Amino acid sequence: MTTTPTTASPRHRDWRAPAAACTTVVLWASAFVSIRSAGAAYSPGALALGRLLAGALTLGVILLVRREGLPARGAWPGIVRSGLLWFGLYMVVLNWGEREVDAGTAAMLVNIGPILMALLGAALLGESLSRRLLAGMGVSFAGAVVVGLSMSGRGGSSVLGVLLCLLAAVAYAGGVISQKPSLAYGSPLQVPRSAA
């Protein structure tokens, strides 16, 4: 009597998380080029308002579909601080800075933001700085430098543009850090986060 070997049915692989990560990376990377291009037609404030309205409408629809209400009262101080720093100051100064420097330089400078977030998180929120986190920060910044240098033109960058992009990185980091405690009072949809 012969038996045929049973083959295990292939497991269904869930591609949603990798697809979401790839989409986020592509959209984040293209944002700097898009901002640079749109900056020729729109003022920094108008461009920031357009980006915020698009995000607010999208999140608003998702909240309505999922039937999530507003976050608890304890979330609002962090949401307001984050809104002023991240969604207000960051977007306007980044849009302004990209009028003065190329997209690669802007991306390289703004990528200081995650490093500042980790350092501020350790100093203000008591988070740990593991060796893996420090190594990841180094690799991330090195990648941004490579991309920034490859995309930068041979001309020099405006000092004002560089300072504005650095201010954007600081505002971005401050906005994220001030928002994080709000997540204890609401869901990630109720306490919106941006991708820059």
Coordinates of C-alpha atoms in Angstrom, one line a residue:
M1 CA 0.0 0.0 0.0
T2 CA 1.4 3.3 -1.0
T3 CA 0.6 6.5 0.7
T4 CA 0.9 9.9 -0.9
P5 CA 2.7 12.4 1.1
T6 CA 0.5 15.1 2.4
T7 CA 1.5 18.6 1.5
A8 CA 0.8 21.3 4.0
S9 CA -1.4 23.9 2.5
P10 CA 0.5 27.1 1.9
R11 CA -0.2 29.6 4.6
H12 CA -1.9 32.8 3.5
R13 CA 0.5 35.6 3.9
D14 CA -1.0 38.9 5.1
W15 CA 0.6 41.6 2.9
R16 CA -1.3 44.5 4.5
A17 CA 1.5 45.6 6.8
P18 CA 4.3 45.5 4.3
A19 CA 2.1 47.2 1.7
A20 CA 1.2 50.0 4.2
A21 CA 4.9 50.4 5.1
C22 CA 5.9 50.6 1.4
T23 CA 3.1 53.1 0.7
T24 CA 4.1 55.2 3.6
V25 CA 7.8 55.3 2.5
V26 CA 6.9 56.2 -1.1
L27 CA 4.5 58.9 0.0
W28 CA 6.9 60.4 2.6
A29 CA 9.8 60.4 0.0
S30 CA 7.6 62.0 -2.7
A31 CA 6.3 64.6 -0.3
F32 CA 9.5 66.6 -0.4
V33 CA 9.5 66.7 -4.2
S34 CA 5.8 67.6 -4.3
I35 CA 6.2 70.4 -1.7
R36 CA 9.1 71.8 -3.7
S37 CA 7.0 71.7 -6.9
A38 CA 3.8 73.1 -5.4
G39 CA 5.8 75.8 -3.6
A40 CA 6.1 77.6 -6.9
A41 CA 2.4 78.1 -7.1
Y42 CA 1.3 78.3 -3.4
S43 CA 2.5 80.3 -0.4
P44 CA 3.9 78.2 2.5
G45 CA 0.8 78.8 4.6
A46 CA -1.6 78.0 1.8
L47 CA 0.3 74.8 1.0
A48 CA 0.2 73.8 4.7
L49 CA -3.5 74.5 4.9
G50 CA -4.1 72.3 1.8
R51 CA -2.1 69.4 3.2
L52 CA -3.9 69.7 6.6
L53 CA -7.4 69.9 5.0
A54 CA -6.7 66.8 2.9
G55 CA -5.5 64.9 6.0
A56 CA -8.4 66.1 8.1
L57 CA -11.0 65.1 5.6
T58 CA -9.5 61.7 5.1
L59 CA -9.3 61.0 8.8
G60 CA -12.7 62.5 9.4
V61 CA -14.3 60.0 6.9
I62 CA -12.4 57.1 8.5
L63 CA -13.6 58.2 12.0
L64 CA -17.2 58.4 10.7
V65 CA -17.0 55.0 9.1
R66 CA -15.5 53.4 12.2
R67 CA -17.9 55.3 14.5
E68 CA -15.1 56.6 16.7
G69 CA -16.0 59.7 18.7
L70 CA -13.7 62.5 19.9
P71 CA -10.9 61.6 22.4
A72 CA -11.2 62.1 26.1
R73 CA -10.5 65.5 27.7
G74 CA -7.1 64.4 28.8
A75 CA -5.9 64.0 25.2
W76 CA -6.6 67.6 24.2
P77 CA -3.6 69.5 25.7
G78 CA -1.2 67.2 23.8
I79 CA -3.3 67.4 20.7
V80 CA -3.3 71.2 20.8
R81 CA 0.5 71.4 21.5
S82 CA 1.2 68.9 18.7
G83 CA -1.1 70.7 16.3
L84 CA 0.7 74.0 16.9
L85 CA 4.2 72.6 16.7
W86 CA 3.8 69.8 14.1
F87 CA 0.8 70.6 12.0
G88 CA 1.3 74.4 12.2
L89 CA 4.9 75.4 12.6
Y90 CA 6.5 72.4 11.0
M91 CA 4.5 72.4 7.8
V92 CA 4.8 76.2 7.2
V93 CA 8.5 76.4 7.9
L94 CA 9.2 73.2 5.8
N95 CA 7.2 74.6 2.9
W96 CA 9.0 77.9 3.2
G97 CA 12.4 76.2 3.6
E98 CA 11.8 74.1 0.4
R99 CA 11.6 77.4 -1.5
E100 CA 15.2 78.0 -0.5
V101 CA 16.8 74.6 -0.8
D102 CA 16.4 71.6 -3.0
A103 CA 14.2 68.6 -2.0
G104 CA 17.2 66.3 -1.2
T105 CA 18.7 68.8 1.2
A106 CA 15.3 69.4 2.9
A107 CA 14.8 65.7 3.3
M108 CA 18.3 65.3 4.8
L109 CA 17.8 68.1 7.3
V110 CA 14.3 67.1 8.3
N111 CA 15.5 63.6 8.9
I112 CA 17.2 65.0 12.0
G113 CA 13.7 65.0 13.5
P114 CA 13.5 61.3 14.4
I115 CA 16.9 61.6 16.1
L116 CA 15.6 64.5 18.1
M117 CA 12.5 62.6 18.9
A118 CA 14.5 59.7 20.4
L119 CA 16.6 62.1 22.4
L120 CA 13.6 64.1 23.6
G121 CA 11.7 60.9 24.4
A122 CA 14.6 59.8 26.6
A123 CA 14.9 63.2 28.3
L124 CA 11.3 64.1 28.8
L125 CA 9.4 60.8 28.7
G126 CA 11.9 58.5 30.3
E127 CA 12.2 56.2 27.2
S128 CA 15.3 54.1 26.8
L129 CA 18.0 54.6 24.2
S130 CA 18.9 51.0 23.3
R131 CA 21.9 50.2 21.2
R132 CA 19.6 49.0 18.4
L133 CA 17.8 52.3 18.5
L134 CA 21.0 54.3 18.3
A135 CA 22.3 52.1 15.5
G136 CA 19.0 52.5 13.6
M137 CA 19.2 56.3 14.1
G138 CA 22.7 56.3 12.6
V139 CA 21.7 54.1 9.6
S140 CA 18.6 56.2 9.0
F141 CA 20.5 59.5 9.0
A142 CA 23.3 58.1 6.9
G143 CA 20.7 57.0 4.3
A144 CA 19.2 60.5 4.3
V145 CA 22.6 62.0 3.8
V146 CA 23.3 59.7 0.9
V147 CA 19.9 60.6 -0.7
G148 CA 20.3 64.3 0.1
L149 CA 23.8 64.5 -1.4
S150 CA 22.7 62.5 -4.5
M151 CA 19.7 64.8 -5.1
S152 CA 21.4 68.1 -4.2
G153 CA 22.5 70.3 -7.1
R154 CA 26.0 71.6 -7.3
G155 CA 24.9 75.0 -6.2
G156 CA 25.0 76.1 -2.5
S157 CA 22.0 76.0 -0.3
S158 CA 20.5 79.1 1.1
V159 CA 21.4 79.6 4.8
L160 CA 17.8 80.7 5.4
G161 CA 16.5 77.5 3.8
V162 CA 18.8 75.3 5.9
L163 CA 17.7 77.1 9.1
L164 CA 14.1 76.8 8.2
C165 CA 14.5 73.0 7.5
L166 CA 16.3 72.6 10.9
L167 CA 13.5 74.5 12.6
A168 CA 11.0 72.2 10.9
A169 CA 12.9 69.2 12.3
V170 CA 12.8 70.6 15.8
A171 CA 9.1 71.4 15.5
Y172 CA 8.4 67.9 14.1
A173 CA 10.2 66.3 17.0
G174 CA 8.5 68.5 19.6
G175 CA 5.1 67.9 18.1
V176 CA 5.5 64.1 18.2
I177 CA 6.8 64.1 21.8
S178 CA 4.1 66.4 23.0
Q179 CA 1.5 64.2 21.3
K180 CA 2.6 60.9 22.7
P181 CA 1.1 61.2 26.2
S182 CA -2.3 61.9 24.5
L183 CA -2.4 58.4 23.1
A184 CA -3.2 57.2 26.6
Y185 CA -6.6 58.9 26.3
G186 CA -7.6 58.1 22.7
S187 CA -7.0 55.8 19.8
P188 CA -4.4 56.4 17.1
L189 CA -7.2 57.7 14.8
Q190 CA -8.5 60.1 17.5
V191 CA -5.0 61.4 18.1
P192 CA -3.8 61.8 14.5
R193 CA -0.2 61.4 13.5
S194 CA 1.4 62.7 10.3
A195 CA 4.2 61.3 8.1
A196 CA 5.7 64.6 7.6

